[in-house]
Short mmCIF file of C-alpha atoms in Angstrom, two decimals:
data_model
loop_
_atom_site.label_atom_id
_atom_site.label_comp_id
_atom_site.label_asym_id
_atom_site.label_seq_id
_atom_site.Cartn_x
_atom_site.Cartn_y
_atom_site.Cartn_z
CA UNK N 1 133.28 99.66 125.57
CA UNK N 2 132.34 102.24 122.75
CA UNK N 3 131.31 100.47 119.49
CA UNK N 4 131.48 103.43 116.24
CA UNK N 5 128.18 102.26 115.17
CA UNK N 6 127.65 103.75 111.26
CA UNK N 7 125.91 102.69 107.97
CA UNK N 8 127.96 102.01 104.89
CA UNK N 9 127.04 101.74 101.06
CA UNK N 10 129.08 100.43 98.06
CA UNK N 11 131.06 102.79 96.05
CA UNK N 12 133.35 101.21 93.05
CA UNK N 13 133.33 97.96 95.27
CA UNK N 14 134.67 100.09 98.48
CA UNK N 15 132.30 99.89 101.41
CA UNK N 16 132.08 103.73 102.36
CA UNK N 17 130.37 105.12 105.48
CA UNK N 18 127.44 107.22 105.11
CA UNK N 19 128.24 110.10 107.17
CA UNK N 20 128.17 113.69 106.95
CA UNK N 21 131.07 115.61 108.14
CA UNK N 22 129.89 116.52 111.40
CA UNK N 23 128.72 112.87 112.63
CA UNK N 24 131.94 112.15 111.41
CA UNK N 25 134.34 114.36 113.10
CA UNK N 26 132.05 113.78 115.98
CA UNK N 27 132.64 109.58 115.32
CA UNK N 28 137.00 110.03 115.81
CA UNK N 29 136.15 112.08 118.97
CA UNK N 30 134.01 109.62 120.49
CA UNK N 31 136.38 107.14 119.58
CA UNK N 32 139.42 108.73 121.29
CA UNK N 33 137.19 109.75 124.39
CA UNK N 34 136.49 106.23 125.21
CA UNK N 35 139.92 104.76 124.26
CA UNK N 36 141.62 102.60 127.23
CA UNK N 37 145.74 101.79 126.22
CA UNK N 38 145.14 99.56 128.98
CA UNK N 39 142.22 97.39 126.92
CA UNK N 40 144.98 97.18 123.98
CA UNK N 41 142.48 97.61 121.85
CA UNK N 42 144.03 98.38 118.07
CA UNK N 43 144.15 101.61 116.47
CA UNK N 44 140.96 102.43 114.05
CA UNK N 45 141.72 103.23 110.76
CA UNK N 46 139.69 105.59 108.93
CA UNK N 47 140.87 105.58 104.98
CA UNK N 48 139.67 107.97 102.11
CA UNK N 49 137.04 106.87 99.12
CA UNK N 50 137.83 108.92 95.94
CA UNK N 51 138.26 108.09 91.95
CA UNK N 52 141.86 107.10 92.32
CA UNK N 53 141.07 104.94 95.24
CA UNK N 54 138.38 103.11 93.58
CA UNK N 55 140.92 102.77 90.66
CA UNK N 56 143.42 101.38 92.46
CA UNK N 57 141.24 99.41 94.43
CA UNK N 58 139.99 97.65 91.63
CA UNK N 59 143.72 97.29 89.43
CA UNK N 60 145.91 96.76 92.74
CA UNK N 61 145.51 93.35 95.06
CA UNK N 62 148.02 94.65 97.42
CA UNK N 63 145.92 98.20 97.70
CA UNK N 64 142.34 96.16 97.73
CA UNK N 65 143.80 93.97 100.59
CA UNK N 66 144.79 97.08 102.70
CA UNK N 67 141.75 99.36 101.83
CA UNK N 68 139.93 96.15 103.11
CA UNK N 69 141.57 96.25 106.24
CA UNK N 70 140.15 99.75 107.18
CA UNK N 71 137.84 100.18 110.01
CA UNK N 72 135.79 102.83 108.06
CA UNK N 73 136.36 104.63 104.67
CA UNK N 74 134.99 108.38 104.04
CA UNK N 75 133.67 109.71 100.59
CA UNK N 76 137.21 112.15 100.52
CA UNK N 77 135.56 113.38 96.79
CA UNK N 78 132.54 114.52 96.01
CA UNK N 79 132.62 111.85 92.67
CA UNK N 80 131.82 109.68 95.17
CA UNK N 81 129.05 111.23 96.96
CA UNK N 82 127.46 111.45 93.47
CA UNK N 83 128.14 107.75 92.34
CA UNK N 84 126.18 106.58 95.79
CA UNK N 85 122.80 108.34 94.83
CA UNK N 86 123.39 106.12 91.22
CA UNK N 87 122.14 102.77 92.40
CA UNK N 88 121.63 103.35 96.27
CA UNK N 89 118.99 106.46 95.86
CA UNK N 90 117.61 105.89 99.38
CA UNK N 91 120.77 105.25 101.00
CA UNK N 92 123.38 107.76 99.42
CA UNK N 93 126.31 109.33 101.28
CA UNK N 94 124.76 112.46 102.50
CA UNK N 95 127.69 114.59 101.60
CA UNK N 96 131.60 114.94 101.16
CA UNK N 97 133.65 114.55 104.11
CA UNK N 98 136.86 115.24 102.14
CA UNK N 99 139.96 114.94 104.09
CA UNK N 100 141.09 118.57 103.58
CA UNK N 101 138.16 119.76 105.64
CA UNK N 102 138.01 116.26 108.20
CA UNK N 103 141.26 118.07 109.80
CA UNK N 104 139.31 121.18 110.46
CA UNK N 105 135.96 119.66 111.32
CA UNK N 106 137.49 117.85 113.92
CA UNK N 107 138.38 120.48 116.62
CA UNK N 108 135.51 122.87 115.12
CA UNK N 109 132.96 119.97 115.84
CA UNK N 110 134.42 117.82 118.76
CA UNK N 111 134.59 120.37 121.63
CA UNK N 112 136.94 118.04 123.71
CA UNK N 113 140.95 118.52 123.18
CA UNK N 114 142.44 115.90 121.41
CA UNK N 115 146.49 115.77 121.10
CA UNK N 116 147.46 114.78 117.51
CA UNK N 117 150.48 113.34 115.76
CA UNK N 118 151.17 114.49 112.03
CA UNK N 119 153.67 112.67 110.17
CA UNK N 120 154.43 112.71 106.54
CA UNK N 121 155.47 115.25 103.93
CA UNK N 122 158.56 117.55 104.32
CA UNK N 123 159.89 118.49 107.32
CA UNK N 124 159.16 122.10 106.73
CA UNK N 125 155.38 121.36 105.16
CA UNK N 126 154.45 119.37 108.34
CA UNK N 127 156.14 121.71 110.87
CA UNK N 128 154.35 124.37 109.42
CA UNK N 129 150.81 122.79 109.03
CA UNK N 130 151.18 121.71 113.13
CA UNK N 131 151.53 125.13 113.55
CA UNK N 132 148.67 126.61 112.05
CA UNK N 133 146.76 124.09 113.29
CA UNK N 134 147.77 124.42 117.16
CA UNK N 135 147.18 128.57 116.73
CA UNK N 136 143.92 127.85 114.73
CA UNK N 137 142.12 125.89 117.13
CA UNK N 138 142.61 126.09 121.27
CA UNK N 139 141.26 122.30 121.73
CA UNK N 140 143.65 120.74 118.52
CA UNK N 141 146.80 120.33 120.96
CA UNK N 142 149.90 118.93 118.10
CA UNK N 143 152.21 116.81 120.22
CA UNK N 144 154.52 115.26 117.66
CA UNK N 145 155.68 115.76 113.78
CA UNK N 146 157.36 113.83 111.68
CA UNK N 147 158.15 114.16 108.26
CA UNK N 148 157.52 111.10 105.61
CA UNK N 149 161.19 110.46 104.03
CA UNK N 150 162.20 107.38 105.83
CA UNK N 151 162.28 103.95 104.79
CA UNK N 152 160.69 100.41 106.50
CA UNK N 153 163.64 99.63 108.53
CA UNK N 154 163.07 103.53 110.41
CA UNK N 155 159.58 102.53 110.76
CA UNK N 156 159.97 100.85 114.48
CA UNK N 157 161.20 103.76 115.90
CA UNK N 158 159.49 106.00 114.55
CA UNK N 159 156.66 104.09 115.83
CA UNK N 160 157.83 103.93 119.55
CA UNK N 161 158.22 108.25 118.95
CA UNK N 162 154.54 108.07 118.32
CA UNK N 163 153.39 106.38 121.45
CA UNK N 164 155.88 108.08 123.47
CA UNK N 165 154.28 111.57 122.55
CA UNK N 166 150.65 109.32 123.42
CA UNK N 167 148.32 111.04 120.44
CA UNK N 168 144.53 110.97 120.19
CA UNK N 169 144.86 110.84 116.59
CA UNK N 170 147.51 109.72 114.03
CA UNK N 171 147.43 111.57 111.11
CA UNK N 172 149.60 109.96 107.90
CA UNK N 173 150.34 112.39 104.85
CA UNK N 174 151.75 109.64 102.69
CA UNK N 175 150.31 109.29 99.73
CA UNK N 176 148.07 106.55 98.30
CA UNK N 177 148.98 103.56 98.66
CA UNK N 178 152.22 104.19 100.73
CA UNK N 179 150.48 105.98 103.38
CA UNK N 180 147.99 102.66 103.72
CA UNK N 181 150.41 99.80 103.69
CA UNK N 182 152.45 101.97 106.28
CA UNK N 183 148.97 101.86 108.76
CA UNK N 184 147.84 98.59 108.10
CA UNK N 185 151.74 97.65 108.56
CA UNK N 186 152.15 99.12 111.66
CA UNK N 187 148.47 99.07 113.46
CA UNK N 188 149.70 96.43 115.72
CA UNK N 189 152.89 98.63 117.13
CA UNK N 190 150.86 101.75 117.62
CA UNK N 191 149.48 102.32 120.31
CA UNK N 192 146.73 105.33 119.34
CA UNK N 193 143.08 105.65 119.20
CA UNK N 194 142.70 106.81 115.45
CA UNK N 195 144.79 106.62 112.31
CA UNK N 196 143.53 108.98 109.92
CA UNK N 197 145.42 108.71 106.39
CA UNK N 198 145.80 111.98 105.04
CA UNK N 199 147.93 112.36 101.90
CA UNK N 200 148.44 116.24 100.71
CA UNK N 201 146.89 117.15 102.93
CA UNK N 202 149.60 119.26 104.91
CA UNK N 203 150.02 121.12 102.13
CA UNK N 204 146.78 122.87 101.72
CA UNK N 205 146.62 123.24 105.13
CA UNK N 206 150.13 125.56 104.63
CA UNK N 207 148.80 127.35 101.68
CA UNK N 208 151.36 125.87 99.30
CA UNK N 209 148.43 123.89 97.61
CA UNK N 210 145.53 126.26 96.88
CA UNK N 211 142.06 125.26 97.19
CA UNK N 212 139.28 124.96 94.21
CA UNK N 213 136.38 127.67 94.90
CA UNK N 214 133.84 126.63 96.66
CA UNK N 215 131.96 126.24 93.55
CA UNK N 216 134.18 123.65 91.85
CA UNK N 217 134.85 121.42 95.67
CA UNK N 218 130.12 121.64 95.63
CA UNK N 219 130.11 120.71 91.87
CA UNK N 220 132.65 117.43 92.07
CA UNK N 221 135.37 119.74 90.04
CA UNK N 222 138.04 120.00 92.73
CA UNK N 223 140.40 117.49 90.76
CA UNK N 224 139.90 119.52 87.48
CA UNK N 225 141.29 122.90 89.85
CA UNK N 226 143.93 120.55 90.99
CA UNK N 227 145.18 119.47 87.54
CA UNK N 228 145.24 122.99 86.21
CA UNK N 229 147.79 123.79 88.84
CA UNK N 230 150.05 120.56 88.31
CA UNK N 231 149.14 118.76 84.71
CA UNK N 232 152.91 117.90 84.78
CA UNK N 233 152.38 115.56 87.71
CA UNK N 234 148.03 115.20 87.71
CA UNK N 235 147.07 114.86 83.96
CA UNK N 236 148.03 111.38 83.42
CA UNK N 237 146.76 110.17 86.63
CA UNK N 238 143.39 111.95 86.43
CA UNK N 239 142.77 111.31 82.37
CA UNK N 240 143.69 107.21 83.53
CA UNK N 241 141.45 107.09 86.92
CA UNK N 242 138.77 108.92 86.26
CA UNK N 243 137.15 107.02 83.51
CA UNK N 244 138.62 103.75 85.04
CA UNK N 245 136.94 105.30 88.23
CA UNK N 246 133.12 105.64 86.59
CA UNK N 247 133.38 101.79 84.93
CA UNK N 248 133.86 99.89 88.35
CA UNK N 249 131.60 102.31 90.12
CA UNK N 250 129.15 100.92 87.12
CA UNK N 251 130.49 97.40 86.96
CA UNK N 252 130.01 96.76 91.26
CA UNK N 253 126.57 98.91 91.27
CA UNK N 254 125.41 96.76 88.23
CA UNK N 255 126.23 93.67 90.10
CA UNK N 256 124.47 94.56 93.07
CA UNK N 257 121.28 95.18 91.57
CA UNK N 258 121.74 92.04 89.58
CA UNK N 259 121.97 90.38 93.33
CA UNK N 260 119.21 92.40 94.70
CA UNK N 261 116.89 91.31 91.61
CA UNK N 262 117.89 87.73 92.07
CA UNK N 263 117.03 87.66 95.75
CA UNK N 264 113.77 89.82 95.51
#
């Protein structure tokens, strides 16, 4: 039985895996390659590590107890690739494996097909991303949408939809923390080798969310592009999480060099 063997340091109080994007895309491949429905064995979860995650993390028990329950979290922003090197020098995340380019790095990095499942966002956002995606890449075989405006009681059938089309991967475009509660609610009903949550991601994918240059995603500014383009919806949440962000990434790295001092 494949084990996903990988290294993880402490970001904001989040264990997050240290791995680059390709050992990463290469990790979910692996994963679905050695998956047996007949060993039952449960879906694993890969989350996303950013500054609103580690703020809600650390101000929601119902978010901390889900984000808990993933199998492995990925450093989505580059904050968080930069907070690692702060008290873990020698054992920083090498880079960002944000989710935006995880969807892309899969089929350019994995050279086996996987069939994939993409559910959330509107019905024309999702349809349109599966599209792109099938035409972009030869071995990235789409073999079910489904948009993300239902409610709990749809959730069972939408579930048996999922393993009837029998994905590699379950992608879920929910938003944070909907799109986590509705994994960690459902891991036991689905039966799928990865669950990758995903949130907008759909839309860049489409082209109706533009990316930052390259410049701003290498520099950690990507959220500061994103807010220029929607401050009605992003300015609150980004002028809130941010700093919140930077004091528990302080406040958990502080404490673990208090612990490491104690034990040395």
């Amino acid at each position: 039985m494949f084990e996903p063997i990988f290294d993880t340091v402490n970001v904001g109080g989040i264990e997050t895996a240290r791995l680059g994007r390709k050992d990463l895309a290469r990790l979910v491949g692996n994963i679905c390659a050695h998956y047996s429905e007949q060993n039952k064995a449960q879906p694993f979860v890969i989350f996303s590590n950013n500054g609103h995650a580690i703020s809600i993390y650390n101000s929601d028990a119902e978010a901390k107890t889900q984000m808990d329950q993933a199998d492995l979290v990925h450093a989505d922003g580059q904050s968080v690739v930069s907070f690692s090197r702060w008290f873990n020098k020698g054992n920083a995340i090498p880079e960002r494996t944000a989710t935006t380019d995880m969807i892309h790095d899969i089929p350019n990095f994995y050279e086996g097909t996987l069939k994939h499942f993409l559910l959330g966002g509107k019905e024309s956002s999702v349809t349109k991303a599966a599209d792109v995606l099938a035409q972009s890449y030869p071995n990235f075989q789409v073999v079910g949408v489904q948009h993300g405006y239902f409610n709990e009681a749809e959730e069972t059938a939408i579930c048996d939809a999922i393993n009837a089309a029998k994905p590699d991967v379950l992608w879920v475009g929910l938003g944070k923390p909907k799109e986590q509660i509705f994994c960690i609610r459902n891991k036991q009903r689905l039966n799928v080798p990865v669950i990758i949550s995903c949130g907008g991601c759909y839309n860049y994918i489409t082209g109706e969310y533009p990316r930052a240059p390259m410049w701003m995603q290498k520099a950690g500014m990507e959220w500061l592009f994103r807010m220029a383009n929607d401050p009605r919806k992003l300015f609150w949440r980004y002028a809130v999480t941010n700093p919140h962000a930077i004091y528990c990434v302080l406040k958990h790295g502080r404490a673990q060099k208090n612990v490491a001092a104690d034990v040395n």
